[in-house]
Coordinates of C-alpha atoms and ligand atoms in Angstrom, one line a residue:
X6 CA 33.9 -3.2 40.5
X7 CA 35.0 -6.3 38.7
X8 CA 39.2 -6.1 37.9
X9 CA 38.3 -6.4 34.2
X10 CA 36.0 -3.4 34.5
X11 CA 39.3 -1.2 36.2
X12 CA 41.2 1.1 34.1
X13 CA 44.7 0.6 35.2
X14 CA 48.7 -0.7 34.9
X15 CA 46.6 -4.6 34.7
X16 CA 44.7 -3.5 31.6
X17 CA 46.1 -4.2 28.0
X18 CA 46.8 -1.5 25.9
X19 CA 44.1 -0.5 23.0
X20 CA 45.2 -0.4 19.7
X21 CA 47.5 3.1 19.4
X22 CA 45.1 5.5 17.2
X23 CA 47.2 7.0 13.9
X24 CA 48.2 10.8 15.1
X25 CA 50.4 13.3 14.3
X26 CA 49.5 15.6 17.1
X27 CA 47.1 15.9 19.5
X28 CA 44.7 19.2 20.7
X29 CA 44.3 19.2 24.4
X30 CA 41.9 21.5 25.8
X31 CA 42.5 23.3 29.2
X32 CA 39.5 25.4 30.3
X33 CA 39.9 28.7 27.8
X34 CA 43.6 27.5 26.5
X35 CA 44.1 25.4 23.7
X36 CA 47.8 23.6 22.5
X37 CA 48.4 21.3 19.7
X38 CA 51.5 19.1 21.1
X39 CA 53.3 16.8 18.5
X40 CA 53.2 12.6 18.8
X41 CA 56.5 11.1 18.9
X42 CA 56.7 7.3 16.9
X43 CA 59.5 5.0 17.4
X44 CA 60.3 2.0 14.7
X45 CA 57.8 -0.1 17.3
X46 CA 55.4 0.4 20.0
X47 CA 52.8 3.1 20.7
X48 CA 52.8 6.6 19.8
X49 CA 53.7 9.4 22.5
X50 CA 52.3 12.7 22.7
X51 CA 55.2 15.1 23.8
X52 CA 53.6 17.0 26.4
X53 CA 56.8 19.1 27.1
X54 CA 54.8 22.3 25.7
X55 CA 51.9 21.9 28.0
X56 CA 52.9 24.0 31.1
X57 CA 54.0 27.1 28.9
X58 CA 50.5 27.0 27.2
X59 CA 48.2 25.7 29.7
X60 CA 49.9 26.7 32.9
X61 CA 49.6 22.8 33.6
X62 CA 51.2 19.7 34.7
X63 CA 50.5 16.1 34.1
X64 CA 50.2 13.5 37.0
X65 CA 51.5 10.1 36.7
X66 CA 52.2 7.9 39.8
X67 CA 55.0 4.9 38.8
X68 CA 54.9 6.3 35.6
X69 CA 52.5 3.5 34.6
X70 CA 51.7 6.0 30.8
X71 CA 55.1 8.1 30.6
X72 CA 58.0 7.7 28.5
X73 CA 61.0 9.5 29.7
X74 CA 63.8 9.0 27.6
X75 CA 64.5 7.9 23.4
X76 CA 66.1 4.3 23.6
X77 CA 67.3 2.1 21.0
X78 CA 68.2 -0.5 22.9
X79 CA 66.0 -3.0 24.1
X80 CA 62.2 -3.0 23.0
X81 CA 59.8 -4.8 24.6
X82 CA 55.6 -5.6 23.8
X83 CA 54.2 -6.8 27.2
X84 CA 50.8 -7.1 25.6
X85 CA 52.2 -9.8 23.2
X86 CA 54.8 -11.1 25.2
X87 CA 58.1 -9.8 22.9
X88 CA 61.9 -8.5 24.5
X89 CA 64.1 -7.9 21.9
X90 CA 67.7 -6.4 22.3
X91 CA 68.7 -4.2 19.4
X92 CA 65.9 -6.1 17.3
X93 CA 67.2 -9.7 18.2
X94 CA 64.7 -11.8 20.0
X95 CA 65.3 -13.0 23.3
X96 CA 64.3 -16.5 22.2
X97 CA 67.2 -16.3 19.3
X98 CA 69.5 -14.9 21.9
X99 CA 69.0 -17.3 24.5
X100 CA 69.9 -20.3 22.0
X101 CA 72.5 -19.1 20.2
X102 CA 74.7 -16.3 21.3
X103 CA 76.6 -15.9 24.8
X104 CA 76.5 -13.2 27.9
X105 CA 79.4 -11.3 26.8
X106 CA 78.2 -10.9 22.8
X107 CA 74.8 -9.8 24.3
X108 CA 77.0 -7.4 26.7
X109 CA 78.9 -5.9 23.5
X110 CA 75.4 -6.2 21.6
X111 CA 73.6 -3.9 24.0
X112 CA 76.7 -1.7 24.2
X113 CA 77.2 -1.0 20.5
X114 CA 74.6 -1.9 18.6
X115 CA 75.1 -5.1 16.9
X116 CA 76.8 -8.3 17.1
X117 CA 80.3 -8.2 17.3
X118 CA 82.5 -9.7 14.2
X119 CA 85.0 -12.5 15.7
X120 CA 87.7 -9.8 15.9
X121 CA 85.7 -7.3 17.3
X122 CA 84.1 -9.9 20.0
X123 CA 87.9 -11.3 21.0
X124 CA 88.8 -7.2 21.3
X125 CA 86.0 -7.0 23.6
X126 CA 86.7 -9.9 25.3
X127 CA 90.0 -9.2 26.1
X128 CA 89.5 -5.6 27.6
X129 CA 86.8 -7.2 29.9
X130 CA 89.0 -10.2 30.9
X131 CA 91.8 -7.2 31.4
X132 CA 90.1 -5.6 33.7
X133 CA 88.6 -8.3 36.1
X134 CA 91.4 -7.6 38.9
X135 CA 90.2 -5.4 41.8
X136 CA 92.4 -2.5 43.2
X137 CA 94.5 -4.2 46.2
X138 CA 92.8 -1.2 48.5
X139 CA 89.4 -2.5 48.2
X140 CA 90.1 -6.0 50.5
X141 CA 90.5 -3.0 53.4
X142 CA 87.2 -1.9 52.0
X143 CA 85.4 -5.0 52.4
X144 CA 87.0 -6.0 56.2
X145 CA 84.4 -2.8 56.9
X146 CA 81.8 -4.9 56.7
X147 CA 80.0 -6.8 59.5
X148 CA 80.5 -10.7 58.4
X149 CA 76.6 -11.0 58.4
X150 CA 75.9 -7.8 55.9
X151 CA 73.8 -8.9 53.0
X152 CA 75.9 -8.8 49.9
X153 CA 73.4 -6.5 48.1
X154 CA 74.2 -3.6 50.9
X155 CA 78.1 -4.8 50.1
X156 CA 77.8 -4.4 46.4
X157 CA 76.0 -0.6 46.6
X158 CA 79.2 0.8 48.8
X159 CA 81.6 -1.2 46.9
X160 CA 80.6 0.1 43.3
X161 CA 79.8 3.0 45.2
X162 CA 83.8 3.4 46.2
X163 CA 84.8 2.4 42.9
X164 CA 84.6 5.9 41.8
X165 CA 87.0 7.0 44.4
X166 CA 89.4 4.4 42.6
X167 CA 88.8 5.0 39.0
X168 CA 87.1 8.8 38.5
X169 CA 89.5 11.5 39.4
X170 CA 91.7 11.4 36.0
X171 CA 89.0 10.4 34.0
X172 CA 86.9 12.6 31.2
X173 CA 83.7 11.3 30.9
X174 CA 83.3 14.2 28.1
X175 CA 85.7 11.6 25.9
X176 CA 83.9 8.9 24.5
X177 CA 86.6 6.2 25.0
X178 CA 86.9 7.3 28.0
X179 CA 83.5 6.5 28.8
X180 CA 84.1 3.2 27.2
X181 CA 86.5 2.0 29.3
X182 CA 84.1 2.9 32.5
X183 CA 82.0 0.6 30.8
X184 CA 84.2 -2.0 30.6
X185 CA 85.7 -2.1 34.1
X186 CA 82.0 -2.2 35.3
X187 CA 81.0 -5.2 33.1
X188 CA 84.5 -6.5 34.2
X189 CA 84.8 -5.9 38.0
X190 CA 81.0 -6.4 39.2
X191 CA 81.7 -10.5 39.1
X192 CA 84.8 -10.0 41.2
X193 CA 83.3 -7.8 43.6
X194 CA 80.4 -9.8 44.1
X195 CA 82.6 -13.0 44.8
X196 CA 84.7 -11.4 47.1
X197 CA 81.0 -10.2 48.9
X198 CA 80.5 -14.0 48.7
X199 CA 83.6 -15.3 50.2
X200 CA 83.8 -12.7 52.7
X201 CA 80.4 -13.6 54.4
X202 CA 81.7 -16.8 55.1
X203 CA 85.1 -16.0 55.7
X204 CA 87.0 -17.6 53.0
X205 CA 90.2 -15.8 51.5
X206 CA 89.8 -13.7 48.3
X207 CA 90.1 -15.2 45.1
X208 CA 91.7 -13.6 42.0
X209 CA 90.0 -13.8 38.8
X210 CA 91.9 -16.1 36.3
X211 CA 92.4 -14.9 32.1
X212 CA 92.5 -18.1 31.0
X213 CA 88.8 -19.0 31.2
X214 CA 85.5 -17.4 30.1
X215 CA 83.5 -15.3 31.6
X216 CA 80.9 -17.0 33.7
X217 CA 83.1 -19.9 34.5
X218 CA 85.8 -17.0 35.4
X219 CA 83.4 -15.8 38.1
X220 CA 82.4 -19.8 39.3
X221 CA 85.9 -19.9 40.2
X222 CA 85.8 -17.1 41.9
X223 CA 83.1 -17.7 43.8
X224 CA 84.0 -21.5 45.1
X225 CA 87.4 -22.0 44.2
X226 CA 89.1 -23.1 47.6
X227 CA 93.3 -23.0 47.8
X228 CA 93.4 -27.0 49.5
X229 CA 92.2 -28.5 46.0
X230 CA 91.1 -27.8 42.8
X231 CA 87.5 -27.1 41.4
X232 CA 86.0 -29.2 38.8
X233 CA 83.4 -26.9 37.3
X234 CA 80.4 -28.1 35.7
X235 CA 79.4 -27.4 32.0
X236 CA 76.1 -27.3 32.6
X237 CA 76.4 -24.9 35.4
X238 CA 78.1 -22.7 33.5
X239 CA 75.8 -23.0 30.4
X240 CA 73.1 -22.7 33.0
X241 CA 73.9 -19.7 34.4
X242 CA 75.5 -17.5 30.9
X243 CA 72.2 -18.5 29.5
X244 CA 70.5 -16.4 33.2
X245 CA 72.8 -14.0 32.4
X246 CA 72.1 -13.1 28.9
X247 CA 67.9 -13.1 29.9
X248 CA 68.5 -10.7 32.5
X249 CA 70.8 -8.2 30.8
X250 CA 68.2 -5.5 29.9
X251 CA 64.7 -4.7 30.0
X252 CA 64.9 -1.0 28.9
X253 CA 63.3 1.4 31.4
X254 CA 62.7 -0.2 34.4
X255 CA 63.0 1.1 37.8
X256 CA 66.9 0.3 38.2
X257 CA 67.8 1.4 34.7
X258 CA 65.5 4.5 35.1
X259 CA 67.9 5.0 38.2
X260 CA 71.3 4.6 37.0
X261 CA 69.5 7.0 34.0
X262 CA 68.1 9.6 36.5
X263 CA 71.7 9.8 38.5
X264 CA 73.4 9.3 35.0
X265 CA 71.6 12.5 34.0
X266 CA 72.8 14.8 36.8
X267 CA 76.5 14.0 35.1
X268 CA 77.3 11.8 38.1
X269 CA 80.5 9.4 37.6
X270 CA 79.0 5.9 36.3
X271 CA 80.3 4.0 39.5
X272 CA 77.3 6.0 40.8
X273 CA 75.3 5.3 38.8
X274 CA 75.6 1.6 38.7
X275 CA 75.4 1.9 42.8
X276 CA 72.5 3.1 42.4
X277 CA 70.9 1.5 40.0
X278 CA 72.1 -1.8 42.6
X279 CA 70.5 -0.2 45.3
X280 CA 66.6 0.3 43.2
X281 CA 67.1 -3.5 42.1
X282 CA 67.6 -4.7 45.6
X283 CA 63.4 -4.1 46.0
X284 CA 61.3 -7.1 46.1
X285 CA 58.9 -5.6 43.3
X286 CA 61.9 -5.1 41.4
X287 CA 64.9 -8.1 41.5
X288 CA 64.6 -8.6 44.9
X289 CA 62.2 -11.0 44.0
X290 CA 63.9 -13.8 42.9
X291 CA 65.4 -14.1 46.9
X292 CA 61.6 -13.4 47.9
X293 CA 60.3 -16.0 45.4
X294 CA 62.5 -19.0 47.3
X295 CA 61.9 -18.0 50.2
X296 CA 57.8 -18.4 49.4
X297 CA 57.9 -21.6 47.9
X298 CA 60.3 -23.1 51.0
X299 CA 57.2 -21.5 53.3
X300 CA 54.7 -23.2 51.4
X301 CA 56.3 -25.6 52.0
X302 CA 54.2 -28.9 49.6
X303 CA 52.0 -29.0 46.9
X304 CA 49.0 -29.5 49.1
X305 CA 49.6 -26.1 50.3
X306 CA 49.3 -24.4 47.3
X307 CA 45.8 -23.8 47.5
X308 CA 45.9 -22.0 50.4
X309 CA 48.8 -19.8 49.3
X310 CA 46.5 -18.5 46.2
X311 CA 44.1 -17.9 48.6
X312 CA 46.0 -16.1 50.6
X313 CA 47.6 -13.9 48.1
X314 CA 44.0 -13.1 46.6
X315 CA 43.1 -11.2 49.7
X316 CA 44.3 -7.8 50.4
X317 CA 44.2 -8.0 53.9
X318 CA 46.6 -10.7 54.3
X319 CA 49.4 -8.6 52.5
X320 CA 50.9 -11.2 50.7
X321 CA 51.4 -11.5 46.6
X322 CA 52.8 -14.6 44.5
X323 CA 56.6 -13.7 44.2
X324 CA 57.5 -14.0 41.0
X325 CA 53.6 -13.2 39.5
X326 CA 52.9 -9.8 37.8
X327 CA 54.8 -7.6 35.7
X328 CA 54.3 -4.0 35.4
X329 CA 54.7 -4.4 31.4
X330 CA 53.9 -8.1 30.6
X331 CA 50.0 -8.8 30.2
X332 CA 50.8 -12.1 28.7
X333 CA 53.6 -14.8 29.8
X334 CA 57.2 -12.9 30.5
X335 CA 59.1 -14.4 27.4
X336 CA 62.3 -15.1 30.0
X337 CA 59.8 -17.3 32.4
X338 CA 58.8 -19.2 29.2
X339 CA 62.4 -20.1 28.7
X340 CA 63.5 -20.5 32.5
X341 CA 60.8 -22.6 33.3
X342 CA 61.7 -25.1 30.4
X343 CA 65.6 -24.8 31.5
X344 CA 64.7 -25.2 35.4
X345 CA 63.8 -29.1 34.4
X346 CA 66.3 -29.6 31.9
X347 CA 69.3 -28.1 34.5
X348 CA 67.7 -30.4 37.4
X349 CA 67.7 -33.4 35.4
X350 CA 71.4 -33.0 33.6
X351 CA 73.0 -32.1 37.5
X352 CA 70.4 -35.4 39.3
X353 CA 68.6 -32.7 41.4
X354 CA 65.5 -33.5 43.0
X355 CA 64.4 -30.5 44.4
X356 CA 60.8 -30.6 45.9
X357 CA 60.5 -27.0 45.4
X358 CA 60.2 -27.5 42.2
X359 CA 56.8 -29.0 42.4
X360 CA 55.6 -26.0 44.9
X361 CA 56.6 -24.1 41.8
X362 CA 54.6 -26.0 39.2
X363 CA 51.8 -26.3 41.6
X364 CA 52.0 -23.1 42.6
X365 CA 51.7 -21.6 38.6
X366 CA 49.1 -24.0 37.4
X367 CA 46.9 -23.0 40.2
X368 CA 47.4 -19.3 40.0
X369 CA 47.0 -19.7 35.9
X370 CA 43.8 -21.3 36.3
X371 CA 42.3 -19.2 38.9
X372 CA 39.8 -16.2 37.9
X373 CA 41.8 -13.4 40.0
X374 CA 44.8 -13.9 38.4
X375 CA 43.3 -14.6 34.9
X376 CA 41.3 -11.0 35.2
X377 CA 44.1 -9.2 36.3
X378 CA 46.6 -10.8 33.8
X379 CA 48.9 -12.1 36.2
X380 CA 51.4 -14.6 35.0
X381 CA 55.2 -16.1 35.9
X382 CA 57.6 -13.3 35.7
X383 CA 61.6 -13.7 35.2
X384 CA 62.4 -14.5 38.8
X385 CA 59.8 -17.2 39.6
X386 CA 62.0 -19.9 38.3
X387 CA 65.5 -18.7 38.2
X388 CA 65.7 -18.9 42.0
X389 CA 65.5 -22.6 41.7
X390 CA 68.5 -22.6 39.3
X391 CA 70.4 -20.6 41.3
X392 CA 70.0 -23.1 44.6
X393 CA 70.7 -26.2 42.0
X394 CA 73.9 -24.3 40.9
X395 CA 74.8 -23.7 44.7
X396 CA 74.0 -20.2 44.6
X397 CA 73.2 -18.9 48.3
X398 CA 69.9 -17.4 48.4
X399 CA 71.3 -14.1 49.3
X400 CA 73.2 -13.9 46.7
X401 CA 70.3 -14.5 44.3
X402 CA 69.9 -10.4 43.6
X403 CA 73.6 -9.9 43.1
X404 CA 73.4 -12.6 40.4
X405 CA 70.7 -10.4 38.8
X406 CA 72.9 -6.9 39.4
X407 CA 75.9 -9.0 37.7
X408 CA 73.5 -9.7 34.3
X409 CA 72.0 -6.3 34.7
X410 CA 75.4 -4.2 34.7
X411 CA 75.5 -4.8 30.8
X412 CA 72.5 -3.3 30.2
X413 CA 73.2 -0.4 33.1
X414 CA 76.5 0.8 31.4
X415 CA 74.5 0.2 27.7
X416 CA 72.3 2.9 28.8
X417 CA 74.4 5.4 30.6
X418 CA 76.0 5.3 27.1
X419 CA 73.1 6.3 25.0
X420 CA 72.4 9.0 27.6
X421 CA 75.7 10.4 27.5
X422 CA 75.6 10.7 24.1
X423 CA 71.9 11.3 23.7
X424 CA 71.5 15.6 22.6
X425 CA 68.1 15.3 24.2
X426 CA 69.5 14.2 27.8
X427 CA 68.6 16.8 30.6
X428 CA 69.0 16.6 34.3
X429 CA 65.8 14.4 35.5
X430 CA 63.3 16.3 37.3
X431 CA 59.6 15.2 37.8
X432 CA 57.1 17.5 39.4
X433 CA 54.8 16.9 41.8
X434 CA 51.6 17.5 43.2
X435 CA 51.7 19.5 46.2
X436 CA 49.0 18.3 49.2
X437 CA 50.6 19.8 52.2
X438 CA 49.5 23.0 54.2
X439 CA 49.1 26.2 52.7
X440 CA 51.2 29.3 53.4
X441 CA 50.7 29.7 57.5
X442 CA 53.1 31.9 60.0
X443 CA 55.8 30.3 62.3
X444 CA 54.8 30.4 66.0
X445 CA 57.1 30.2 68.6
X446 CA 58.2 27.2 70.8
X447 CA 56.5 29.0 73.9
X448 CA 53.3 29.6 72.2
X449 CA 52.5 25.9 70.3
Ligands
ACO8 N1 50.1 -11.5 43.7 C1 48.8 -11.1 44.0 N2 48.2 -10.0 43.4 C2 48.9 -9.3 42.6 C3 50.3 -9.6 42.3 C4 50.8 -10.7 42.9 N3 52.1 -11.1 42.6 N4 50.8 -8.6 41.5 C5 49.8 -7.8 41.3 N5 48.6 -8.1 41.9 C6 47.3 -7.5 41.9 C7 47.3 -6.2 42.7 O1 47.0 -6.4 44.0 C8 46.3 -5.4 41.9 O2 45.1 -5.9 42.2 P1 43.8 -4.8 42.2 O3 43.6 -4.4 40.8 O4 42.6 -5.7 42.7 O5 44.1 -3.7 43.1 C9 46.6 -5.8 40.4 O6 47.1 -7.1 40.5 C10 47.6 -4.9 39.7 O7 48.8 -4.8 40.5 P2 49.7 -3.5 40.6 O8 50.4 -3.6 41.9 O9 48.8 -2.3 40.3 O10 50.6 -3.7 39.3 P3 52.0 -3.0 39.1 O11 52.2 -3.0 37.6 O12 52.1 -1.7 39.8 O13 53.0 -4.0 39.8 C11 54.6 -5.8 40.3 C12 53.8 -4.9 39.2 C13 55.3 -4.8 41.2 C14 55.6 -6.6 39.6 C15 53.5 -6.6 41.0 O14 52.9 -7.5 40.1 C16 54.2 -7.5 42.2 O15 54.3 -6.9 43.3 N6 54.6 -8.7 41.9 C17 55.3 -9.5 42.9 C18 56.8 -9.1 43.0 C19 57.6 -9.5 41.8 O16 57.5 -10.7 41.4 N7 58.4 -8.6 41.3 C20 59.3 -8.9 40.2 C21 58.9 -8.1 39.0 S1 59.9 -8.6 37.6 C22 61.4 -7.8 37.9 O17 61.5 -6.8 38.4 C23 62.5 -8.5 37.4

């Protein structure tokens, strides 16, 4: 059956029909269950009265039709090719505000007034230093451990540093959880850096800004000082801000489903780490440089496209697909346009960069991915930024986690104070063996 032919997460979404509520019809039973509008997107039909009257459940693998929380954070329209945060287009964002306003942004609402953005600025920049106890932490640690695994335990111990006095019932107390996550996550990731290759740890310094702050921290050596590039740091606040959010994907539905249990956020956030680290999810952006460098040329390209159209092989284009996005991802639009600008400005010639072009104009053109609506995603050009900025390629998903913690804590937020939030439990579809009588070891 030809792909356009397939119903399925690759097809684009009809126009929503105009409903108040729905009748579904289950053999003799009959319920009338309400549809739920946003401001934007498509209608849902709240199916939560369906097993009481029908005595049924509904089945949906990856959740690929299934809304499972209210969220007025971040809204995105993959059909069109639209990410807003709190209504502000990514496109506007990306030109004209910085990391930490789209931090506060996604965290309260709207954009901050100067006093309010240097209050905010200050509690973050107060709360960058990590408890002495966690250098004895990190010497656990084999020097080779991937600084992904690093990150999970060590936001995972955070909780044993920071939970015990706290009430999370008391909303600046929540706050402030918030704030030493958006704070600490660059430190801890550095020290993850510097302690794979065995330099000493670096404090975080008050006097500069955020993403420069964490530069420092990450290359700073104590024989001389560092002379940081502008654009590297434009370069890499501008990553941060178009990672941030991207509402309910499957590391925000994780800090949301461990969020929901009433779990400390340090938990959460570990978590949420953990489900990024995936190479469907942000573990691509390590995957997709590690493809190009095995293509290798541009004369190669063909055969990679090839490759990747056959199932057999096992292989997909890193970096190509979205579960949302059937059109261009609006953050590859404006990566790929800063992946030449940051090359040129820092003289980098890096032949990967023409794999990549190659590599997109090929799979754009070509009838598999054009039926199937595959196109550039976030991480198939920010991996080349993150090599030009010096960025190990290891460290490519903990850049990702660093950008991603705004949004993470923005959520548990919403959640906490959302009247609609219940523990998360999905049902299932059991397919194992039916009811049968335990037989002894003697007589299997
Ligand atoms: N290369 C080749 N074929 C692909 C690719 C790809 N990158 N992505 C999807 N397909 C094909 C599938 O084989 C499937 O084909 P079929 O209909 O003939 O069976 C069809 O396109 C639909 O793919 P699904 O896997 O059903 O789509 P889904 O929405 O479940 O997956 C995902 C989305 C996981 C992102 C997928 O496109 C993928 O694996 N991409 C590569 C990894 C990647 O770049 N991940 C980063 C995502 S963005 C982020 O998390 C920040």
């Amino acid at each position: 059956m030809p792909a356009s032919e397939k119903s399925g997460s690759n097809q684009v979404t009809p126009e929503p029909a105009k409903l108040d509520q729905v009748t579904l019809t289950a053999g003799d039973k009959s319920v009338v269950l309400p549809v739920q509008t946003g401001t934007l997107g498509s209608p849902c039909i709240d199916i939560a009265k369906l097993p009481s009257a029908t005595g049924c459940f509904t089945y949906d693998s990856g959740f690929t039709a299934t809304a499972s929380c209210k969220s007025a954070i971040t809204y995105i329209d993959g059909d069109a090719g639209v990410l807003m945060y709190r209504g502000y287009p990514i496109e506007q964002l990306a030109k004209q505000s910085s990391f930490l306003e789209v931090a506060y942004l996604l965290m309260n609402g709207n954009l901050p007034t100067s006093q309010e953005f240097a209050a905010f600025d200050s509690d973050v920049t107060h709360h960058t230093m990590m408890h002495e106890a966690f250098k004895g932490f990190l010497g656990g640690f084999r020097h080779d451990a991937h600084p992904m695994a690093m990150l999970v335990g060590m936001l995972g111990s955070m909780a044993s540093f920071y939970h015990n006095d706290l009430d999370y019932e008391d909303p600046a107390e929540r706050r402030l959880a918030a704030i030493r996550l958006i704070a600490k996550v660059p430190t801890i990731a550095a020290a993850c850096h510097r302690y794979s290759i065995g330099w000493p740890l670096r404090y975080p310094r008050n006097n500069v800004p955020y993403v420069e702050r964490f530069l420092q921290m990450m290359y700073e050596v104590p024989s001389e000082p560092l002379e940081l590039n502008p654009v590297a740091a434009k370069a890499l606040d501008l990553l941060f801000i178009l990672h941030a959010d991207h509402e309910q994907n499957a590391s925000t539905s994780t800090v949301r489903l461990v969020g929901s249990t009433g779990a400390n956020p340090y938990a959460c956030v570990a978590a949420g780490v953990a489900a990024l680290w995936g190479p469907a999810h942000g573990g691509a952006n390590e995957a997709v440089l590690k493809m190009l460098g095995e293509i290798g040329k541009p004369e190669n390209v063909g055969a990679a496209v090839e490759k990747a159209k056959n199932k057999e092989s096992g292989f997909r284009l890193m970096g190509f697909g979205h579960r949302v996005y059937k059109n261009f991802d609006p953050r590859a639009k404006i990566i790929r346009e800063m992946t030449h600008e940051v090359l040129n400005e820092l003289g980098i010639n890096d032949p990967l960069l023409d794999v990549a072009v190659k590599l997109e104009e090929a799979a754009l053109k070509d009838d598999y991915f054009i039926q199937r609506k595959l196109y550039p995603n976030v991480d198939f050009y920010s991996g080349i930024i993150y090599k030009a900025l010096r960025i190990p390629t290891e460290m490519f998903t903990v850049m990702f986690a660093i950008a991603r913690t705004a949004g993470w804590v923005a959520h548990w937020l919403e959640q906490q104070e959302d009247p609609e939030n219940k523990i998360g439990r999905p049902r299932q579809i059991y397919v194992g063996a039916p009811e049968r009588d335990y037989v002894g070891i003697d007589k299997r």
